[in-house]
Amino acid sequence: MNSPKPPKKTPKNPRKILRLRNQLYDQLEQAVDSHEKKMTYIGFVMLFTMLAAIMVFAWYDELKQLLIG
């Protein structure tokens, strides 16, 4: 009733597979680092933009008087 399990396949070139896997992991790590750096820059830009908008709304009357005269 129980059929025997087929033997596990072993890779023909384990060193080549390990090298390719390590290259893939290195590329993935570089992509994640690049993405984190980009997201950090975008976060700082958003933060400073929001702070500038809050400052403009907080001092809008003074700004309007300064611009109009």
Coordinates of N, CA and C in Angstrom, one line a residue:
M1 N 0.8 -1.2 0.0 CA 0.0 0.0 0.0 C 0.9 1.3 0.0
N2 N 1.8 1.3 0.9 CA 2.7 2.5 1.0 C 3.7 2.4 -0.1
S3 N 3.8 3.4 -0.9 CA 4.8 3.4 -2.0 C 6.1 4.0 -1.4
P4 N 7.2 3.5 -1.8 CA 8.5 4.1 -1.2 C 8.7 5.5 -1.7
K5 N 9.3 6.3 -0.9 CA 9.6 7.7 -1.3 C 10.8 7.7 -2.2
P6 N 10.7 8.5 -3.2 CA 11.8 8.6 -4.1 C 13.0 9.3 -3.4
P7 N 14.2 8.9 -3.8 CA 15.4 9.5 -3.2 C 15.5 11.0 -3.4
K8 N 16.0 11.7 -2.5 CA 16.2 13.1 -2.7 C 17.2 13.4 -3.7
K9 N 16.9 14.4 -4.6 CA 17.9 14.8 -5.6 C 19.0 15.6 -5.0
T10 N 20.2 15.3 -5.3 CA 21.3 16.1 -4.9 C 21.7 17.0 -6.1
P11 N 22.1 18.2 -5.8 CA 22.5 19.1 -6.9 C 23.8 18.6 -7.5
K12 N 23.9 18.7 -8.8 CA 25.1 18.2 -9.5 C 26.3 19.1 -9.2
N13 N 26.1 20.4 -9.0 CA 27.2 21.3 -8.7 C 26.8 22.1 -7.4
P14 N 27.0 21.6 -6.3 CA 26.6 22.3 -5.0 C 27.4 23.6 -4.9
R15 N 28.6 23.7 -5.3 CA 29.4 25.0 -5.1 C 28.8 26.0 -6.0
K16 N 28.4 25.7 -7.2 CA 27.8 26.6 -8.2 C 26.5 27.2 -7.6
I17 N 25.7 26.3 -7.1 CA 24.4 26.6 -6.5 C 24.6 27.6 -5.3
L18 N 25.6 27.2 -4.4 CA 25.9 28.1 -3.3 C 26.4 29.5 -3.7
R19 N 27.2 29.5 -4.8 CA 27.7 30.8 -5.3 C 26.5 31.6 -5.8
L20 N 25.7 31.0 -6.6 CA 24.5 31.7 -7.2 C 23.6 32.2 -6.1
R21 N 23.4 31.4 -5.0 CA 22.5 31.8 -3.9 C 23.1 33.0 -3.2
N22 N 24.4 32.9 -3.0 CA 25.1 34.1 -2.3 C 25.0 35.3 -3.1
Q23 N 25.2 35.2 -4.4 CA 25.0 36.4 -5.3 C 23.6 37.0 -5.2
L24 N 22.6 36.1 -5.2 CA 21.2 36.5 -5.1 C 21.0 37.2 -3.8
Y25 N 21.5 36.7 -2.7 CA 21.3 37.3 -1.4 C 22.0 38.7 -1.3
D26 N 23.2 38.8 -1.9 CA 23.9 40.0 -2.0 C 23.1 41.1 -2.7
Q27 N 22.6 40.7 -3.9 CA 21.8 41.6 -4.7 C 20.5 42.0 -3.9
L28 N 19.9 41.1 -3.2 CA 18.7 41.4 -2.5 C 19.0 42.4 -1.3
E29 N 20.2 42.2 -0.6 CA 20.6 43.0 0.4 C 20.9 44.4 -0.1
Q30 N 21.5 44.6 -1.2 CA 21.8 45.9 -1.8 C 20.5 46.6 -2.2
A31 N 19.5 45.8 -2.7 CA 18.2 46.4 -3.1 C 17.5 46.9 -1.8
V32 N 17.5 46.2 -0.8 CA 16.9 46.6 0.5 C 17.5 47.8 1.0
D33 N 18.9 47.9 1.0 CA 19.6 49.1 1.5 C 19.3 50.3 0.7
S34 N 19.2 50.1 -0.6 CA 18.9 51.3 -1.5 C 17.5 51.8 -1.2
H35 N 16.6 50.8 -1.0 CA 15.2 51.2 -0.8 C 15.0 51.9 0.6
E36 N 15.7 51.4 1.6 CA 15.7 52.1 2.9 C 16.2 53.5 2.8
K37 N 17.3 53.7 2.1 CA 17.9 55.0 2.0 C 16.9 56.0 1.3
K38 N 16.3 55.5 0.2 CA 15.3 56.3 -0.5 C 14.1 56.6 0.4
M39 N 13.6 55.7 1.1 CA 12.5 55.9 2.0 C 12.9 56.9 3.1
T40 N 14.1 56.9 3.6 CA 14.6 57.8 4.6 C 14.6 59.3 4.0
Y41 N 15.1 59.4 2.8 CA 15.1 60.8 2.2 C 13.7 61.3 2.0
I42 N 12.8 60.4 1.5 CA 11.4 60.8 1.3 C 10.7 61.2 2.6
G43 N 11.0 60.4 3.7 CA 10.5 60.7 5.0 C 10.9 62.1 5.5
F44 N 12.2 62.4 5.3 CA 12.7 63.7 5.7 C 12.1 64.9 4.9
V45 N 11.9 64.6 3.6 CA 11.2 65.7 2.8 C 9.8 65.9 3.3
M46 N 9.1 64.8 3.5 CA 7.7 64.9 4.0 C 7.7 65.6 5.4
L47 N 8.6 65.3 6.2 CA 8.6 66.0 7.6 C 8.8 67.5 7.4
F48 N 9.8 67.9 6.7 CA 10.1 69.3 6.5 C 9.0 70.0 5.8
T49 N 8.4 69.4 4.8 CA 7.2 70.0 4.1 C 6.1 70.2 5.1
M50 N 5.8 69.2 5.9 CA 4.7 69.4 6.9 C 5.0 70.5 7.9
L51 N 6.3 70.5 8.4 CA 6.7 71.6 9.3 C 6.5 73.0 8.6
A52 N 6.9 73.1 7.4 CA 6.8 74.4 6.7 C 5.3 74.7 6.5
A53 N 4.5 73.8 6.2 CA 3.1 74.1 6.1 C 2.5 74.5 7.4
I54 N 2.8 73.9 8.5 CA 2.3 74.2 9.8 C 2.8 75.6 10.2
M55 N 4.0 76.0 9.9 CA 4.5 77.3 10.2 C 3.8 78.4 9.4
V56 N 3.5 78.1 8.1 CA 2.8 79.1 7.3 C 1.4 79.3 7.8
F57 N 0.7 78.2 8.2 CA -0.6 78.4 8.7 C -0.6 79.0 10.1
A58 N 0.4 78.8 10.9 CA 0.5 79.4 12.3 C 0.7 80.9 12.2
W59 N 1.5 81.3 11.3 CA 1.9 82.7 11.2 C 1.3 83.3 9.9
Y60 N 0.1 82.9 9.5 CA -0.4 83.4 8.2 C -0.8 84.9 8.3
D61 N -1.3 85.3 9.4 CA -1.7 86.7 9.6 C -0.5 87.6 9.4
E62 N 0.6 87.2 10.1 CA 1.8 88.0 10.1 C 2.4 88.0 8.6
L63 N 2.3 86.9 8.0 CA 2.8 86.7 6.7 C 2.0 87.6 5.7
K64 N 0.7 87.6 5.9 CA -0.2 88.3 5.0 C 0.1 89.8 5.2
Q65 N 0.3 90.3 6.4 CA 0.5 91.7 6.7 C 1.9 92.1 6.1
L66 N 2.9 91.2 6.2 CA 4.2 91.5 5.6 C 4.2 91.6 4.1
L67 N 3.4 90.7 3.5 CA 3.3 90.7 2.0 C 2.5 91.9 1.5
I68 N 1.4 92.1 2.1 CA 0.5 93.2 1.6 C 1.0 94.6 2.1
G69 N 1.5 94.7 3.2 CA 2.1 95.9 3.7 C 1.3 96.6 4.7

